[in-house]
Amino acid sequence: PASKRRRAPPSSQRASARNFSASGEPASRSCVRHQTGATRGTDVTRFEIRPRALDLAALRRLEEPSVTLCLSADAREAIRRSHRVLSKAIADGRPIYGVTTGSGPLSDRIIAPRLQGEMQRRLVLSNAVGFGPPLSATVTRRIMILKLATFAAGASGVTEALADRLLALLNADCLPVIP
């Protein structure tokens, strides 16, 4: 349950900041905590997600919600480029699995442009249920970070705004319950 999730200690109780990126290099100074008001010079550890640079060791360093995540300029450009490619393919009427076509056994069916948004909404809703004990906050956070790293690789077609929303949720330690 959300009430049992650990929260970051006040900045006065945290260790001093260490800025690092997935490659172990210093993170850019443009990395700031989203939606919380913390700014450069505070006592927050920052981690910059770069395209195709997140490994297991780095992922393990991100278990604590006191780490502020951000996307590198390269990751942001990869996300924008990927979205432009997807948008052009949609505008050109190309069949794209799960976007302009159905999925699974309906993958050979073209979805009318006026229904594509509704299909995406229904796809999300159909995957938004489950049962069983909830995953730990650590595992849930790792899943969300891996999703963000996938976006940063530049092959998803998502908008930069979606990546920023996911960053804001992670940086606020607002995690879904995943059964």
CSV table of N, CA and C in Angstrom, one decimal:
chain,number,residue,atom,x,y,z
A,1,PRO,N,0.8,-1.2,0.0
A,1,PRO,CA,0.0,0.0,0.0
A,1,PRO,C,0.8,1.3,0.0
A,2,ALA,N,0.3,2.3,-0.5
A,2,ALA,CA,1.0,3.6,-0.6
A,2,ALA,C,1.4,4.1,0.7
A,3,SER,N,0.6,3.9,1.8
A,3,SER,CA,0.9,4.4,3.1
A,3,SER,C,2.2,3.7,3.7
A,4,LYS,N,2.6,2.6,3.2
A,4,LYS,CA,3.7,1.9,3.8
A,4,LYS,C,5.0,2.2,2.9
A,5,ARG,N,4.9,2.9,1.9
A,5,ARG,CA,6.0,3.2,1.0
A,5,ARG,C,7.0,4.2,1.8
A,6,ARG,N,8.3,3.9,1.6
A,6,ARG,CA,9.2,4.8,2.2
A,6,ARG,C,9.3,6.1,1.5
A,7,ARG,N,9.5,7.2,2.2
A,7,ARG,CA,9.6,8.5,1.7
A,7,ARG,C,11.0,9.0,1.9
A,8,ALA,N,11.4,9.9,1.0
A,8,ALA,CA,12.8,10.4,1.1
A,8,ALA,C,12.9,11.2,2.4
A,9,PRO,N,14.0,11.1,3.1
A,9,PRO,CA,14.2,11.9,4.3
A,9,PRO,C,14.4,13.4,3.9
A,10,PRO,N,14.1,14.3,4.9
A,10,PRO,CA,14.3,15.7,4.6
A,10,PRO,C,15.7,15.9,4.1
A,11,SER,N,15.9,17.0,3.3
A,11,SER,CA,17.3,17.2,2.7
A,11,SER,C,18.3,17.4,3.8
A,12,SER,N,18.0,17.8,5.0
A,12,SER,CA,19.0,18.0,6.0
A,12,SER,C,19.5,16.7,6.5
A,13,GLN,N,18.8,15.6,6.3
A,13,GLN,CA,19.2,14.3,6.7
A,13,GLN,C,19.9,13.4,5.6
A,14,ARG,N,19.9,13.9,4.4
A,14,ARG,CA,20.4,13.2,3.3
A,14,ARG,C,21.9,13.4,3.2
A,15,ALA,N,22.6,12.4,2.6
A,15,ALA,CA,24.0,12.6,2.3
A,15,ALA,C,24.2,13.7,1.3
A,16,SER,N,25.3,14.3,1.2
A,16,SER,CA,25.5,15.4,0.3
A,16,SER,C,25.4,14.9,-1.1
A,17,ALA,N,25.1,15.8,-2.0
A,17,ALA,CA,24.7,15.4,-3.4
A,17,ALA,C,25.9,14.8,-4.2
A,18,ARG,N,25.6,13.9,-5.0
A,18,ARG,CA,26.6,13.3,-6.0
A,18,ARG,C,25.8,13.2,-7.3
A,19,ASN,N,26.2,14.0,-8.3
A,19,ASN,CA,25.6,14.0,-9.6
A,19,ASN,C,26.3,12.9,-10.4
A,20,PHE,N,25.5,12.0,-11.0
A,20,PHE,CA,26.0,11.0,-11.9
A,20,PHE,C,25.0,10.7,-13.0
A,21,SER,N,25.5,10.1,-14.1
A,21,SER,CA,24.7,9.7,-15.2
A,21,SER,C,24.9,8.2,-15.3
A,22,ALA,N,24.1,7.6,-16.2
A,22,ALA,CA,24.2,6.1,-16.4
A,22,ALA,C,25.6,5.7,-16.8
A,23,SER,N,26.3,6.5,-17.5
A,23,SER,CA,27.7,6.2,-17.9
A,23,SER,C,28.7,6.4,-16.8
A,24,GLY,N,28.3,7.0,-15.7
A,24,GLY,CA,29.2,7.3,-14.6
A,24,GLY,C,29.8,8.7,-14.7
A,25,GLU,N,29.5,9.4,-15.8
A,25,GLU,CA,30.0,10.7,-16.0
A,25,GLU,C,29.1,11.7,-15.2
A,26,PRO,N,29.6,12.9,-15.0
A,26,PRO,CA,28.8,13.9,-14.3
A,26,PRO,C,27.6,14.3,-15.1
A,27,ALA,N,26.5,14.4,-14.4
A,27,ALA,CA,25.2,14.7,-15.0
A,27,ALA,C,25.2,16.2,-15.4
A,28,SER,N,24.3,16.5,-16.3
A,28,SER,CA,24.2,17.9,-16.7
A,28,SER,C,23.6,18.7,-15.6
A,29,ARG,N,23.9,20.0,-15.6
A,29,ARG,CA,23.3,20.9,-14.5
A,29,ARG,C,21.9,21.3,-14.8
A,30,SER,N,21.3,20.9,-15.9
A,30,SER,CA,19.9,21.2,-16.3
A,30,SER,C,19.0,20.3,-15.6
A,31,CYS,N,19.5,19.3,-14.9
A,31,CYS,CA,18.7,18.3,-14.2
A,31,CYS,C,18.1,18.8,-12.9
A,32,VAL,N,16.9,19.0,-12.8
A,32,VAL,CA,16.3,19.6,-11.6
A,32,VAL,C,15.1,18.7,-11.2
A,33,ARG,N,14.8,18.8,-9.9
A,33,ARG,CA,13.6,18.0,-9.4
A,33,ARG,C,12.3,18.6,-10.0
A,34,HIS,N,11.5,17.7,-10.6
A,34,HIS,CA,10.3,18.2,-11.2
A,34,HIS,C,9.2,18.3,-10.1
A,35,GLN,N,8.3,19.3,-10.2
A,35,GLN,CA,7.1,19.5,-9.4
A,35,GLN,C,7.4,19.6,-7.9
A,36,THR,N,8.6,19.8,-7.5
A,36,THR,CA,8.8,19.9,-6.0
A,36,THR,C,9.4,21.2,-5.6
A,37,GLY,N,10.0,21.9,-6.5
A,37,GLY,CA,10.6,23.2,-6.2
A,37,GLY,C,12.1,23.1,-5.8
A,38,ALA,N,12.6,21.9,-5.6
A,38,ALA,CA,14.0,21.8,-5.3
A,38,ALA,C,14.9,22.3,-6.5
A,39,THR,N,15.9,23.0,-6.3
A,39,THR,CA,16.7,23.5,-7.4
A,39,THR,C,18.2,23.1,-7.2
A,40,ARG,N,19.0,23.5,-8.2
A,40,ARG,CA,20.4,23.3,-8.1
A,40,ARG,C,21.0,23.8,-6.8
A,41,GLY,N,21.9,23.1,-6.3
A,41,GLY,CA,22.5,23.6,-5.0
A,41,GLY,C,21.9,22.9,-3.8
A,42,THR,N,20.8,22.2,-4.0
A,42,THR,CA,20.2,21.5,-2.9
A,42,THR,C,20.9,20.2,-2.7
A,43,ASP,N,20.4,19.4,-1.7
A,43,ASP,CA,21.1,18.2,-1.2
A,43,ASP,C,20.5,17.0,-1.9
A,44,VAL,N,20.2,17.0,-3.2
A,44,VAL,CA,19.5,15.9,-3.9
A,44,VAL,C,20.5,15.2,-4.8
A,45,THR,N,20.5,13.9,-4.8
A,45,THR,CA,21.3,13.2,-5.8
A,45,THR,C,20.6,13.1,-7.1
A,46,ARG,N,21.3,13.4,-8.2
A,46,ARG,CA,20.6,13.4,-9.5
A,46,ARG,C,21.2,12.3,-10.4
A,47,PHE,N,20.3,11.8,-11.2
A,47,PHE,CA,20.7,10.7,-12.2
A,47,PHE,C,20.1,11.1,-13.6
A,48,GLU,N,21.0,11.2,-14.5
A,48,GLU,CA,20.6,11.6,-15.9
A,48,GLU,C,20.5,10.3,-16.7
A,49,ILE,N,19.3,10.1,-17.3
A,49,ILE,CA,19.1,9.0,-18.1
A,49,ILE,C,19.4,9.4,-19.6
A,50,ARG,N,20.3,8.6,-20.1
A,50,ARG,CA,20.8,8.8,-21.5
A,50,ARG,C,20.4,7.6,-22.4
A,51,PRO,N,20.3,7.8,-23.7
A,51,PRO,CA,19.9,6.7,-24.6
A,51,PRO,C,20.8,5.5,-24.5
A,52,ARG,N,20.2,4.4,-24.3
A,52,ARG,CA,20.9,3.1,-24.2
A,52,ARG,C,22.1,3.0,-23.3
A,53,ALA,N,22.0,3.7,-22.1
A,53,ALA,CA,23.1,3.7,-21.2
A,53,ALA,C,22.8,3.2,-19.8
A,54,LEU,N,21.6,2.8,-19.6
A,54,LEU,CA,21.2,2.3,-18.3
A,54,LEU,C,21.5,0.8,-18.1
A,55,ASP,N,22.3,0.5,-17.1
A,55,ASP,CA,22.7,-0.9,-16.9
A,55,ASP,C,22.1,-1.3,-15.5
A,56,LEU,N,22.3,-2.6,-15.1
A,56,LEU,CA,21.7,-3.1,-13.9
A,56,LEU,C,22.3,-2.4,-12.7
A,57,ALA,N,23.6,-2.1,-12.7
A,57,ALA,CA,24.3,-1.5,-11.6
A,57,ALA,C,23.7,-0.1,-11.4
A,58,ALA,N,23.5,0.7,-12.4
A,58,ALA,CA,22.9,2.0,-12.3
A,58,ALA,C,21.5,1.9,-11.9
A,59,LEU,N,20.7,0.9,-12.4
A,59,LEU,CA,19.3,0.8,-11.9
A,59,LEU,C,19.2,0.5,-10.4
A,60,ARG,N,20.1,-0.3,-9.9
A,60,ARG,CA,20.1,-0.6,-8.5
A,60,ARG,C,20.4,0.7,-7.7
A,61,ARG,N,21.2,1.6,-8.2
A,61,ARG,CA,21.5,2.9,-7.5
A,61,ARG,C,20.2,3.8,-7.4
A,62,LEU,N,19.2,3.5,-8.2
A,62,LEU,CA,18.1,4.3,-8.2
A,62,LEU,C,16.9,3.8,-7.4
A,63,GLU,N,17.2,2.9,-6.4
A,63,GLU,CA,16.1,2.3,-5.6
A,63,GLU,C,15.5,3.4,-4.7
A,64,GLU,N,16.2,4.3,-4.2
A,64,GLU,CA,15.7,5.3,-3.3
A,64,GLU,C,15.0,6.5,-4.0
A,65,PRO,N,13.8,6.9,-3.5
A,65,PRO,CA,13.1,8.0,-4.2
A,65,PRO,C,13.8,9.3,-4.0
A,66,SER,N,14.9,9.4,-3.1
A,66,SER,CA,15.6,10.6,-2.9
A,66,SER,C,16.5,11.0,-4.2
A,67,VAL,N,16.6,10.0,-5.1
A,67,VAL,CA,17.4,10.3,-6.3
A,67,VAL,C,16.5,11.0,-7.3
A,68,THR,N,16.9,12.2,-7.8
A,68,THR,CA,16.1,12.9,-8.8
A,68,THR,C,16.6,12.5,-10.2
A,69,LEU,N,15.6,12.1,-11.0
A,69,LEU,CA,15.9,11.6,-12.3
A,69,LEU,C,15.6,12.7,-13.3
A,70,CYS,N,16.4,12.7,-14.4
A,70,CYS,CA,16.2,13.6,-15.5
A,70,CYS,C,16.6,13.0,-16.8
A,71,LEU,N,16.2,13.5,-17.9
A,71,LEU,CA,16.6,13.0,-19.2
A,71,LEU,C,17.7,13.9,-19.8
A,72,SER,N,18.7,13.3,-20.4
A,72,SER,CA,19.8,14.0,-21.0
A,72,SER,C,19.2,14.7,-22.3
A,73,ALA,N,19.9,15.7,-22.8
A,73,ALA,CA,19.5,16.4,-24.0
A,73,ALA,C,19.5,15.4,-25.2
A,74,ASP,N,20.4,14.4,-25.2
A,74,ASP,CA,20.4,13.4,-26.3
A,74,ASP,C,19.1,12.5,-26.2
A,75,ALA,N,18.7,12.2,-24.9
A,75,ALA,CA,17.5,11.4,-24.7
A,75,ALA,C,16.3,12.2,-25.2
A,76,ARG,N,16.2,13.4,-24.8
A,76,ARG,CA,15.1,14.3,-25.3
A,76,ARG,C,15.0,14.4,-26.8
A,77,GLU,N,16.1,14.5,-27.4
A,77,GLU,CA,16.1,14.6,-28.9
A,77,GLU,C,15.7,13.3,-29.5
A,78,ALA,N,16.2,12.2,-28.9
A,78,ALA,CA,15.8,10.8,-29.4
A,78,ALA,C,14.3,10.6,-29.3
A,79,ILE,N,13.7,11.1,-28.2
A,79,ILE,CA,12.2,11.0,-28.0
A,79,ILE,C,11.5,11.8,-29.0
A,80,ARG,N,11.9,13.1,-29.2
A,80,ARG,CA,11.3,14.0,-30.2
A,80,ARG,C,11.4,13.4,-31.6
A,81,ARG,N,12.6,12.9,-32.0
A,81,ARG,CA,12.8,12.3,-33.3
A,81,ARG,C,11.9,11.1,-33.5
A,82,SER,N,11.8,10.3,-32.6
A,82,SER,CA,11.0,9.1,-32.7
A,82,SER,C,9.5,9.4,-32.8
A,83,HIS,N,9.1,10.4,-32.1
A,83,HIS,CA,7.7,10.9,-32.2
A,83,HIS,C,7.4,11.5,-33.6
A,84,ARG,N,8.4,12.2,-34.1
A,84,ARG,CA,8.2,12.8,-35.5
A,84,ARG,C,8.1,11.6,-36.5
A,85,VAL,N,8.9,10.6,-36.4
A,85,VAL,CA,8.9,9.5,-37.3
A,85,VAL,C,7.5,8.8,-37.3
A,86,LEU,N,7.0,8.5,-36.0
A,86,LEU,CA,5.7,7.9,-35.9
A,86,LEU,C,4.6,8.8,-36.4
A,87,SER,N,4.6,10.1,-36.1
A,87,SER,CA,3.6,11.0,-36.6
A,87,SER,C,3.6,11.0,-38.1
A,88,LYS,N,4.7,11.0,-38.8
A,88,LYS,CA,4.8,11.0,-40.2
A,88,LYS,C,4.2,9.7,-40.8
A,89,ALA,N,4.6,8.6,-40.2
A,89,ALA,CA,4.1,7.3,-40.7
A,89,ALA,C,2.6,7.2,-40.6
A,90,ILE,N,2.0,7.8,-39.5
A,90,ILE,CA,0.6,7.8,-39.3
A,90,ILE,C,-0.1,8.7,-40.4
A,91,ALA,N,0.5,9.9,-40.6
A,91,ALA,CA,0.0,10.8,-41.6
A,91,ALA,C,0.1,10.3,-43.0
A,92,ASP,N,1.1,9.4,-43.3
A,92,ASP,CA,1.2,8.8,-44.6
A,92,ASP,C,0.3,7.6,-44.8
A,93,GLY,N,-0.4,7.2,-43.7
A,93,GLY,CA,-1.3,6.1,-43.8
A,93,GLY,C,-0.7,4.7,-43.7
A,94,ARG,N,0.6,4.7,-43.3
A,94,ARG,CA,1.3,3.4,-43.2
A,94,ARG,C,0.7,2.5,-42.1
A,95,PRO,N,0.6,1.2,-42.3
A,95,PRO,CA,0.2,0.3,-41.2
A,95,PRO,C,1.2,0.2,-40.1
A,96,ILE,N,0.9,0.5,-38.9
A,96,ILE,CA,1.8,0.4,-37.8
A,96,ILE,C,1.1,-0.5,-36.7
A,97,TYR,N,1.7,-1.6,-36.4
A,97,TYR,CA,1.1,-2.5,-35.4
A,97,TYR,C,0.7,-1.9,-34.1
A,98,GLY,N,-0.5,-2.0,-33.7
A,98,GLY,CA,-1.0,-1.5,-32.5
A,98,GLY,C,-1.3,0.0,-32.5
A,99,VAL,N,-1.0,0.7,-33.6
A,99,VAL,CA,-1.2,2.1,-33.7
A,99,VAL,C,-2.3,2.4,-34.7
A,100,THR,N,-2.0,1.9,-36.0
A,100,THR,CA,-3.0,2.1,-37.0
A,100,THR,C,-3.6,0.7,-37.4
A,101,THR,N,-3.2,-0.3,-36.8
A,101,THR,CA,-3.8,-1.7,-36.9
A,101,THR,C,-4.2,-2.2,-35.6
A,102,GLY,N,-5.0,-3.2,-35.6
A,102,GLY,CA,-5.3,-3.9,-34.3
A,102,GLY,C,-4.1,-4.6,-33.8
A,103,SER,N,-4.2,-5.3,-32.7
A,103,SER,CA,-3.1,-6.1,-32.2
A,103,SER,C,-3.5,-7.5,-32.0
A,104,GLY,N,-2.5,-8.4,-31.8
A,104,GLY,CA,-2.8,-9.8,-31.7
A,104,GLY,C,-3.5,-10.4,-33.0
A,105,PRO,N,-4.5,-11.2,-32.8
A,105,PRO,CA,-5.2,-11.7,-34.0
A,105,PRO,C,-5.8,-10.7,-34.9
A,106,LEU,N,-6.0,-9.5,-34.4
A,106,LEU,CA,-6.6,-8.4,-35.2
A,106,LEU,C,-5.5,-7.5,-35.9
A,107,SER,N,-4.3,-8.0,-35.9
A,107,SER,CA,-3.2,-7.1,-36.4
A,107,SER,C,-3.3,-6.9,-37.9
A,108,ASP,N,-4.1,-7.7,-38.6
A,108,ASP,CA,-4.2,-7.4,-40.0
A,108,ASP,C,-5.4,-6.4,-40.3
A,109,ARG,N,-6.0,-5.9,-39.3
A,109,ARG,CA,-7.1,-5.0,-39.5
A,109,ARG,C,-6.6,-3.6,-39.3
A,110,ILE,N,-6.9,-2.7,-40.3
A,110,ILE,CA,-6.6,-1.3,-40.3
A,110,ILE,C,-7.6,-0.6,-39.5
A,111,ILE,N,-7.2,0.2,-38.6
A,111,ILE,CA,-8.1,1.0,-37.7
A,111,ILE,C,-8.3,2.4,-38.4
A,112,ALA,N,-9.6,2.7,-38.5
A,112,ALA,CA,-9.9,4.0,-39.1
A,112,ALA,C,-9.2,5.2,-38.3
A,113,PRO,N,-8.7,6.2,-39.0
A,113,PRO,CA,-8.0,7.3,-38.2
A,113,PRO,C,-8.9,7.9,-37.1
A,114,ARG,N,-10.2,8.0,-37.3
A,114,ARG,CA,-11.1,8.6,-36.3
A,114,ARG,C,-11.2,7.7,-35.1
A,115,LEU,N,-10.9,6.4,-35.2
A,115,LEU,CA,-11.0,5.5,-34.1
A,115,LEU,C,-9.7,5.1,-33.4
A,116,GLN,N,-8.6,5.6,-34.0
A,116,GLN,CA,-7.2,5.2,-33.4
A,116,GLN,C,-7.0,5.7,-32.0
A,117,GLY,N,-7.5,6.9,-31.7
A,117,GLY,CA,-7.3,7.4,-30.3
A,117,GLY,C,-8.1,6.6,-29.3
A,118,GLU,N,-9.3,6.2,-29.7
A,118,GLU,CA,-10.2,5.4,-28.8
A,118,GLU,C,-9.5,4.0,-28.7
A,119,MET,N,-8.9,3.4,-29.7
A,119,MET,CA,-8.3,2.1,-29.6
A,119,MET,C,-7.1,2.2,-28.6
A,120,GLN,N,-6.3,3.3,-28.6
A,120,GLN,CA,-5.2,3.4,-27.7
A,120,GLN,C,-5.7,3.5,-26.3
A,121,ARG,N,-6.8,4.3,-26.1
A,121,ARG,CA,-7.4,4.4,-24.7
A,121,ARG,C,-7.9,3.0,-24.2
A,122,ARG,N,-8.5,2.3,-25.1
A,122,ARG,CA,-9.0,0.9,-24.7
A,122,ARG,C,-7.9,0.0,-24.4
A,123,LEU,N,-6.8,0.1,-25.2
A,123,LEU,CA,-5.6,-0.8,-25.0
A,123,LEU,C,-5.0,-0.5,-23.6
A,124,VAL,N,-4.9,0.7,-23.2
A,124,VAL,CA,-4.4,1.0,-21.9
A,124,VAL,C,-5.4,0.5,-20.8
A,125,LEU,N,-6.7,0.7,-21.0
A,125,LEU,CA,-7.6,0.2,-20.0
A,125,LEU,C,-7.6,-1.3,-19.9
A,126,SER,N,-7.4,-2.0,-21.0
A,126,SER,CA,-7.4,-3.5,-20.9
A,126,SER,C,-6.2,-4.0,-20.2
A,127,ASN,N,-5.2,-3.2,-20.1
A,127,ASN,CA,-4.0,-3.7,-19.4
A,127,ASN,C,-3.8,-3.1,-18.0
A,128,ALA,N,-4.9,-2.4,-17.5
A,128,ALA,CA,-4.8,-1.6,-16.3
A,128,ALA,C,-5.4,-2.4,-15.1
A,129,VAL,N,-5.6,-3.7,-15.3
A,129,VAL,CA,-6.2,-4.5,-14.2
A,129,VAL,C,-5.3,-5.7,-13.9
A,130,GLY,N,-5.4,-6.2,-12.7
A,130,GLY,CA,-4.6,-7.4,-12.4
A,130,GLY,C,-5.0,-7.8,-11.0
A,131,PHE,N,-4.5,-8.9,-10.5
A,131,PHE,CA,-4.8,-9.4,-9.2
A,131,PHE,C,-3.5,-10.0,-8.6
A,132,GLY,N,-3.5,-10.2,-7.3
A,132,GLY,CA,-2.4,-10.8,-6.6
A,132,GLY,C,-1.8,-9.7,-5.7
A,133,PRO,N,-0.8,-10.1,-5.0
A,133,PRO,CA,-0.1,-9.2,-4.1
A,133,PRO,C,0.6,-8.1,-4.8
A,134,PRO,N,0.6,-6.9,-4.3
A,134,PRO,CA,1.3,-5.8,-5.1
A,134,PRO,C,2.8,-6.0,-5.0
A,135,LEU,N,3.5,-5.5,-6.1
A,135,LEU,CA,4.9,-5.5,-6.2
A,135,LEU,C,5.4,-4.5,-5.2
A,136,SER,N,6.6,-4.6,-4.7
A,136,SER,CA,7.2,-3.7,-3.8
A,136,SER,C,7.4,-2.3,-4.5
A,137,ALA,N,7.6,-1.3,-3.7
A,137,ALA,CA,7.9,0.0,-4.2
A,137,ALA,C,9.2,0.0,-5.0
A,138,THR,N,10.2,-0.8,-4.6
A,138,THR,CA,11.5,-0.8,-5.3
A,138,THR,C,11.3,-1.4,-6.7
A,139,VAL,N,10.5,-2.5,-6.8
A,139,VAL,CA,10.3,-3.2,-8.1
A,139,VAL,C,9.5,-2.3,-9.0
A,140,THR,N,8.4,-1.6,-8.4
A,140,THR,CA,7.6,-0.7,-9.2
A,140,THR,C,8.4,0.4,-9.7
A,141,ARG,N,9.2,1.0,-8.9
A,141,ARG,CA,10.1,2.1,-9.3
A,141,ARG,C,11.0,1.7,-10.4
A,142,ARG,N,11.6,0.5,-10.3
A,142,ARG,CA,12.5,0.0,-11.4
A,142,ARG,C,11.7,-0.2,-12.7
A,143,ILE,N,10.5,-0.7,-12.6
A,143,ILE,CA,9.7,-0.9,-13.8
A,143,ILE,C,9.5,0.5,-14.5
A,144,MET,N,9.1,1.5,-13.7
A,144,MET,CA,8.9,2.8,-14.3
A,144,MET,C,10.2,3.4,-14.9
A,145,ILE,N,11.3,3.2,-14.2
A,145,ILE,CA,12.6,3.7,-14.7
A,145,ILE,C,12.9,3.0,-16.0
A,146,LEU,N,12.7,1.7,-16.1
A,146,LEU,CA,13.0,1.0,-17.3
A,146,LEU,C,12.1,1.5,-18.4
A,147,LYS,N,10.9,1.8,-18.1
A,147,LYS,CA,10.0,2.4,-19.2
A,147,LYS,C,10.5,3.7,-19.7
A,148,LEU,N,11.0,4.5,-18.7
A,148,LEU,CA,11.5,5.8,-19.1
A,148,LEU,C,12.8,5.6,-19.9
A,149,ALA,N,13.6,4.7,-19.6
A,149,ALA,CA,14.9,4.4,-20.3
A,149,ALA,C,14.5,3.9,-21.7
A,150,THR,N,13.4,3.1,-21.9
A,150,THR,CA,13.0,2.7,-23.2
A,150,THR,C,12.6,3.9,-24.0
A,151,PHE,N,11.8,4.8,-23.4
A,151,PHE,CA,11.5,6.1,-24.1
A,151,PHE,C,12.7,6.8,-24.6
A,152,ALA,N,13.7,6.9,-23.7
A,152,ALA,CA,15.0,7.6,-24.0
A,152,ALA,C,15.8,7.0,-25.1
A,153,ALA,N,15.6,5.7,-25.4
A,153,ALA,CA,16.3,5.1,-26.5
A,153,ALA,C,15.8,5.6,-27.8
A,154,GLY,N,14.6,6.2,-27.8
A,154,GLY,CA,14.1,6.8,-29.1
A,154,GLY,C,13.5,5.9,-30.0
A,155,ALA,N,12.8,4.8,-29.6
A,155,ALA,CA,12.1,3.9,-30.5
A,155,ALA,C,10.7,3.7,-30.1
A,156,SER,N,10.1,4.5,-29.2
A,156,SER,CA,8.7,4.3,-28.8
A,156,SER,C,7.7,5.1,-29.5
A,157,GLY,N,8.1,6.3,-30.0
A,157,GLY,CA,7.2,7.2,-30.6
A,157,GLY,C,6.4,8.0,-29.7
A,158,VAL,N,6.6,8.0,-28.4
A,158,VAL,CA,5.9,8.8,-27.4
A,158,VAL,C,6.3,10.2,-27.5
A,159,THR,N,5.5,11.1,-26.9
A,159,THR,CA,5.8,12.5,-26.9
A,159,THR,C,6.7,12.8,-25.7
A,160,GLU,N,7.4,13.9,-25.8
A,160,GLU,CA,8.3,14.3,-24.7
A,160,GLU,C,7.5,14.6,-23.5
A,161,ALA,N,6.3,15.1,-23.7
A,161,ALA,CA,5.4,15.4,-22.6
A,161,ALA,C,5.1,14.2,-21.7
A,162,LEU,N,4.9,13.0,-22.4
A,162,LEU,CA,4.6,11.8,-21.7
A,162,LEU,C,5.8,11.4,-20.8
A,163,ALA,N,7.0,11.5,-21.4
A,163,ALA,CA,8.3,11.2,-20.7
A,163,ALA,C,8.4,12.2,-19.5
A,164,ASP,N,8.1,13.4,-19.6
A,164,ASP,CA,8.1,14.4,-18.5
A,164,ASP,C,7.1,14.0,-17.4
A,165,ARG,N,6.0,13.6,-17.8
A,165,ARG,CA,5.0,13.2,-16.8
A,165,ARG,C,5.5,12.0,-16.0
A,166,LEU,N,6.1,11.0,-16.7
A,166,LEU,CA,6.6,9.9,-16.0
A,166,LEU,C,7.8,10.3,-15.1
A,167,LEU,N,8.6,11.2,-15.5
A,167,LEU,CA,9.7,11.8,-14.6
A,167,LEU,C,9.1,12.4,-13.4
A,168,ALA,N,8.0,13.2,-13.6
A,168,ALA,CA,7.4,13.9,-12.5
A,168,ALA,C,6.8,12.9,-11.5
A,169,LEU,N,6.2,11.9,-11.9
A,169,LEU,CA,5.7,10.9,-11.0
A,169,LEU,C,6.8,10.2,-10.2
A,170,LEU,N,7.9,9.8,-10.9
A,170,LEU,CA,9.0,9.2,-10.3
A,170,LEU,C,9.6,10.1,-9.3
A,171,ASN,N,9.9,11.3,-9.6
A,171,ASN,CA,10.5,12.3,-8.8
A,171,ASN,C,9.7,12.7,-7.6
A,172,ALA,N,8.4,12.6,-7.7
A,172,ALA,CA,7.5,12.8,-6.6
A,172,ALA,C,7.2,11.5,-5.8
A,173,ASP,N,7.8,10.4,-6.2
A,173,ASP,CA,7.7,9.1,-5.5
A,173,ASP,C,6.2,8.7,-5.6
A,174,CYS,N,5.5,9.1,-6.6
A,174,CYS,CA,4.1,8.7,-6.8
A,174,CYS,C,4.1,7.4,-7.7
A,175,LEU,N,3.9,6.3,-7.1
A,175,LEU,CA,4.0,5.0,-7.7
A,175,LEU,C,2.7,4.3,-7.8
A,176,PRO,N,2.4,3.7,-8.9
A,176,PRO,CA,1.1,2.9,-9.0
A,176,PRO,C,1.3,1.6,-8.2
A,177,VAL,N,0.1,1.0,-7.9
A,177,VAL,CA,0.1,-0.3,-7.3
A,177,VAL,C,0.0,-1.3,-8.4
A,178,ILE,N,1.0,-2.1,-8.5
A,178,ILE,CA,1.0,-3.1,-9.6
A,178,ILE,C,0.9,-4.5,-8.9
A,179,PRO,N,-0.2,-5.2,-9.2
A,179,PRO,CA,-0.4,-6.5,-8.6
A,179,PRO,C,0.4,-7.6,-9.4
